[in-house]
Short mmCIF file of C-alpha atoms in Angstrom, two decimals:
data_model
loop_
_atom_site.label_atom_id
_atom_site.label_comp_id
_atom_site.label_asym_id
_atom_site.label_seq_id
_atom_site.Cartn_x
_atom_site.Cartn_y
_atom_site.Cartn_z
CA UNK A 12 -25.71 30.44 -17.04
CA UNK A 13 -29.24 28.96 -16.72
CA UNK A 14 -31.29 27.10 -14.13
CA UNK A 15 -31.59 23.31 -14.00
CA UNK A 16 -34.68 21.20 -13.33
CA UNK A 17 -34.87 18.77 -10.41
CA UNK A 18 -35.24 15.62 -12.59
CA UNK A 19 -32.00 16.53 -14.36
CA UNK A 20 -30.24 17.00 -11.03
CA UNK A 21 -31.53 13.63 -9.81
CA UNK A 22 -30.37 11.92 -13.01
CA UNK A 23 -26.87 13.33 -12.73
CA UNK A 24 -26.44 12.47 -9.06
CA UNK A 25 -27.84 8.97 -9.57
CA UNK A 26 -25.34 8.43 -12.36
CA UNK A 27 -22.56 9.51 -9.99
CA UNK A 28 -23.67 6.93 -7.41
CA UNK A 29 -23.66 4.13 -10.01
CA UNK A 30 -20.38 5.00 -11.69
CA UNK A 31 -18.33 5.91 -8.64
CA UNK A 32 -19.92 3.06 -6.70
CA UNK A 33 -18.65 0.60 -9.32
CA UNK A 34 -15.10 1.89 -8.90
CA UNK A 35 -15.39 1.81 -5.12
CA UNK A 36 -16.75 -1.74 -5.19
CA UNK A 37 -13.65 -2.93 -7.04
CA UNK A 38 -11.40 -1.21 -4.51
CA UNK A 39 -13.37 -2.66 -1.59
CA UNK A 40 -13.10 -6.15 -3.08
CA UNK A 41 -9.31 -5.69 -2.89
CA UNK A 42 -9.57 -4.92 0.86
CA UNK A 43 -8.67 -1.27 0.40
CA UNK A 44 -9.78 1.19 3.12
CA UNK A 45 -11.37 3.54 0.56
CA UNK A 46 -14.31 1.56 -0.75
CA UNK A 47 -17.80 2.12 -2.12
CA UNK A 48 -18.86 4.82 0.34
CA UNK A 49 -15.67 6.83 -0.02
CA UNK A 50 -15.73 6.83 -3.82
CA UNK A 51 -19.45 7.64 -3.96
CA UNK A 52 -19.05 10.50 -1.49
CA UNK A 53 -16.05 11.92 -3.37
CA UNK A 54 -17.89 11.72 -6.68
CA UNK A 55 -21.07 13.14 -5.17
CA UNK A 56 -19.21 16.04 -3.59
CA UNK A 57 -17.50 16.85 -6.87
CA UNK A 58 -20.83 16.72 -8.71
CA UNK A 59 -22.60 18.95 -6.18
CA UNK A 60 -19.81 21.53 -6.29
CA UNK A 61 -19.92 21.45 -10.08
CA UNK A 62 -23.69 21.97 -10.09
CA UNK A 63 -23.36 24.87 -7.66
CA UNK A 64 -20.60 26.38 -9.76
CA UNK A 65 -22.56 26.04 -13.01
CA UNK A 66 -26.09 26.87 -11.86
CA UNK A 67 -25.98 28.30 -8.35
CA UNK A 68 -25.13 31.90 -9.18
CA UNK A 69 -27.38 32.66 -12.14
CA UNK A 70 -29.07 35.45 -10.16
CA UNK A 71 -25.79 37.28 -9.73
CA UNK A 72 -25.07 36.99 -13.45
CA UNK A 73 -28.43 38.52 -14.33
CA UNK A 74 -27.61 41.37 -11.96
CA UNK A 75 -24.49 42.11 -13.98
CA UNK A 76 -21.93 40.76 -11.48
CA UNK A 77 -18.90 39.05 -13.06
CA UNK A 78 -19.23 35.29 -12.61
CA UNK A 79 -16.59 32.60 -13.21
CA UNK A 80 -18.47 29.26 -13.27
CA UNK A 81 -15.22 27.27 -13.28
CA UNK A 82 -13.76 28.67 -10.07
CA UNK A 83 -15.52 26.42 -7.56
CA UNK A 84 -15.15 23.32 -9.72
CA UNK A 85 -11.43 24.02 -10.11
CA UNK A 86 -10.97 23.83 -6.34
CA UNK A 87 -12.33 20.27 -6.36
CA UNK A 88 -9.22 19.16 -8.23
CA UNK A 89 -7.02 20.64 -5.51
CA UNK A 90 -9.10 19.45 -2.58
CA UNK A 91 -9.44 15.85 -3.68
CA UNK A 92 -5.66 15.53 -3.75
CA UNK A 93 -5.60 15.72 0.05
CA UNK A 94 -8.17 12.92 0.28
CA UNK A 95 -6.13 10.74 -2.05
CA UNK A 96 -3.03 11.30 0.05
CA UNK A 97 -4.83 9.69 2.98
CA UNK A 98 -5.03 6.40 1.07
CA UNK A 99 -1.25 6.22 0.55
CA UNK A 100 0.62 4.23 3.19
CA UNK A 101 4.37 3.90 3.64
CA UNK A 102 5.47 0.48 4.95
CA UNK A 103 9.24 0.32 5.20
CA UNK A 104 10.57 0.77 1.69
CA UNK A 105 7.20 -0.04 0.13
CA UNK A 106 4.49 2.46 -0.79
CA UNK A 107 0.91 1.19 -0.91
CA UNK A 108 -2.38 2.77 -1.84
CA UNK A 109 -1.31 4.65 -4.96
CA UNK A 110 -3.90 2.87 -7.08
CA UNK A 111 -6.66 3.64 -4.57
CA UNK A 112 -5.54 7.28 -4.36
CA UNK A 113 -5.73 7.50 -8.15
CA UNK A 114 -9.20 5.87 -8.06
CA UNK A 115 -10.41 8.48 -5.55
CA UNK A 116 -9.01 11.23 -7.78
CA UNK A 117 -10.67 9.89 -10.94
CA UNK A 118 -13.96 9.45 -9.03
CA UNK A 119 -13.96 13.19 -8.44
CA UNK A 120 -13.37 13.77 -12.16
CA UNK A 121 -16.23 11.43 -13.05
CA UNK A 122 -18.45 13.23 -10.54
CA UNK A 123 -17.61 16.55 -12.16
CA UNK A 124 -18.34 15.19 -15.65
CA UNK A 125 -21.70 13.79 -14.57
CA UNK A 126 -22.50 16.94 -12.61
CA UNK A 127 -22.04 19.16 -15.64
CA UNK A 128 -24.08 16.77 -17.80
CA UNK A 129 -21.19 15.31 -19.82
CA UNK A 130 -22.67 11.81 -19.61
CA UNK A 131 -20.63 10.21 -22.38
CA UNK A 132 -17.38 11.27 -20.74
CA UNK A 133 -18.47 10.05 -17.30
CA UNK A 134 -19.59 6.64 -18.56
CA UNK A 135 -16.64 6.12 -20.88
CA UNK A 136 -14.19 7.25 -18.21
CA UNK A 137 -15.65 4.79 -15.70
CA UNK A 138 -15.43 1.96 -18.23
CA UNK A 139 -11.76 2.71 -18.88
CA UNK A 140 -11.03 2.86 -15.15
CA UNK A 141 -12.68 -0.52 -14.55
CA UNK A 142 -10.73 -2.05 -17.43
CA UNK A 143 -7.51 -0.71 -15.92
CA UNK A 144 -8.38 -2.04 -12.46
CA UNK A 145 -9.87 -5.42 -13.39
CA UNK A 146 -8.36 -6.49 -16.71
CA UNK A 147 -4.91 -4.93 -16.53
CA UNK A 148 -4.32 -6.45 -13.09
CA UNK A 149 -4.56 -9.95 -14.54
CA UNK A 150 -2.55 -8.99 -17.61
CA UNK A 151 0.13 -7.50 -15.37
CA UNK A 152 0.26 -10.64 -13.25
CA UNK A 153 0.66 -12.86 -16.29
CA UNK A 154 3.27 -10.75 -18.08
CA UNK A 155 5.40 -9.83 -15.09
CA UNK A 156 5.35 -13.15 -13.29
CA UNK A 157 8.37 -14.39 -15.22
CA UNK A 158 10.57 -11.40 -14.48
CA UNK A 159 9.31 -10.83 -10.93
CA UNK A 160 9.11 -14.42 -9.76
CA UNK A 161 11.90 -13.67 -7.27
CA UNK A 162 9.61 -11.34 -5.29
CA UNK A 163 7.38 -12.91 -2.66
CA UNK A 164 5.74 -12.35 0.70
CA UNK A 165 6.54 -14.57 3.66
CA UNK A 166 4.00 -14.65 6.49
CA UNK A 167 5.31 -16.12 9.74
CA UNK A 168 4.01 -16.59 13.28
CA UNK A 169 7.00 -16.53 15.61
CA UNK A 170 7.81 -16.04 19.27
CA UNK A 171 8.22 -12.29 19.93
CA UNK A 172 11.81 -12.50 21.16
CA UNK A 173 12.94 -14.62 18.20
CA UNK A 174 12.10 -12.28 15.33
CA UNK A 175 15.75 -11.25 15.10
CA UNK A 176 16.84 -14.88 14.74
CA UNK A 177 14.38 -15.35 11.89
CA UNK A 178 15.71 -12.27 10.10
CA UNK A 179 19.24 -13.60 10.46
CA UNK A 180 18.09 -16.82 8.80
CA UNK A 181 16.62 -14.80 5.94
CA UNK A 182 19.98 -13.08 5.46
CA UNK A 183 21.78 -16.43 5.45
CA UNK A 184 19.73 -17.46 2.41
CA UNK A 185 20.75 -14.28 0.55
CA UNK A 186 17.20 -12.91 0.55
CA UNK A 187 16.73 -9.13 0.40
CA UNK A 188 14.18 -7.68 2.84
CA UNK A 189 12.15 -4.87 1.23
CA UNK A 190 9.75 -4.25 4.11
CA UNK A 191 8.58 -5.80 7.35
CA UNK A 192 5.24 -5.67 9.19
CA UNK A 193 4.74 -7.02 12.73
CA UNK A 194 1.57 -7.48 14.76
CA UNK A 195 1.17 -9.13 18.16
CA UNK A 196 -1.32 -12.02 18.16
CA UNK A 197 -1.63 -13.53 21.61
CA UNK A 198 1.66 -15.12 22.63
CA UNK A 199 3.06 -14.94 19.09
CA UNK A 200 4.04 -12.19 16.69
CA UNK A 201 2.65 -12.26 13.15
CA UNK A 202 5.43 -11.10 10.82
CA UNK A 203 4.96 -10.26 7.15
CA UNK A 204 8.18 -10.00 5.15
CA UNK A 205 8.39 -8.67 1.60
CA UNK A 206 11.42 -10.46 0.19
CA UNK A 207 13.49 -10.77 -2.97
CA UNK A 208 15.75 -13.66 -3.87
CA UNK A 209 18.08 -14.12 -6.79
CA UNK A 210 16.64 -16.13 -9.70
CA UNK A 211 18.99 -18.99 -8.87
CA UNK A 212 18.04 -19.16 -5.20
CA UNK A 213 15.55 -21.72 -3.90
CA UNK A 214 12.63 -19.92 -2.27
CA UNK A 215 11.21 -23.17 -0.94
CA UNK A 216 14.46 -23.89 0.92
CA UNK A 217 14.18 -20.60 2.78
CA UNK A 218 10.55 -21.24 3.73
CA UNK A 219 11.40 -24.78 4.87
CA UNK A 220 14.34 -23.55 6.96
CA UNK A 221 12.11 -21.05 8.74
CA UNK A 222 9.33 -23.60 9.26
CA UNK A 223 11.81 -25.98 10.91
CA UNK A 224 12.68 -23.44 13.61
CA UNK A 225 11.23 -24.38 16.99
CA UNK A 226 10.23 -20.76 17.64
CA UNK A 227 8.08 -20.62 14.48
CA UNK A 228 4.45 -21.74 14.68
CA UNK A 229 3.67 -21.37 10.97
CA UNK A 230 5.16 -19.98 7.77
CA UNK A 231 3.87 -19.72 4.22
CA UNK A 232 4.82 -17.74 1.13
CA UNK A 233 2.94 -16.18 -1.76
CA UNK A 234 3.97 -14.20 -4.80
CA UNK A 235 4.38 -10.46 -4.35
CA UNK A 236 2.06 -9.88 -7.33
CA UNK A 237 -0.81 -11.41 -5.34
CA UNK A 238 -0.86 -8.39 -3.05
CA UNK A 239 -3.67 -5.91 -3.41
CA UNK A 240 -2.71 -2.90 -5.45
#
């Protein structure tokens, strides 16, 4: 275990800011709560702990005390799991935020790689993560659209006491409700329904039937794949 010069420390921490910031920027562009600052701070914390673990106890080693340089860094892996759990949200039957939780977790790994000076791993790992987040999302949308075209999100503004009537109308059209979000907006309630219909069912007919209700101010649908991951 040896000492490390300040310019080397600055280089490693700057690399963490750039790499983890790029991942956080992608997440923030998808309206996720964990954005640039969160990913940079997670990566920076992992890098600092790794630097402390690798270089902070050289004096004890010279004194003959047994030193395990991996012990502190190993706790980062455990600790970051609790942070990632905070990004996961349960909404009815749906679970959201898994991708962001994974991004927070990998940001810690990239911070550790940069902190120990494994630059090639940190840069390559970030590149692979960005490919998975940016490129694979479009590939997934294109490939799965055919088999998941029966999944969509219906956003409706309805009178608060008529939400039940709207749900009954959804059931009449043989649509399956996966999850439901409601939020009061003035005199109306904004309802977001995650629905599934059979391939033979007409989604437009359901939307039109809901729009025609006197208690509904507006209604529009979009594919479920358009949701942020």
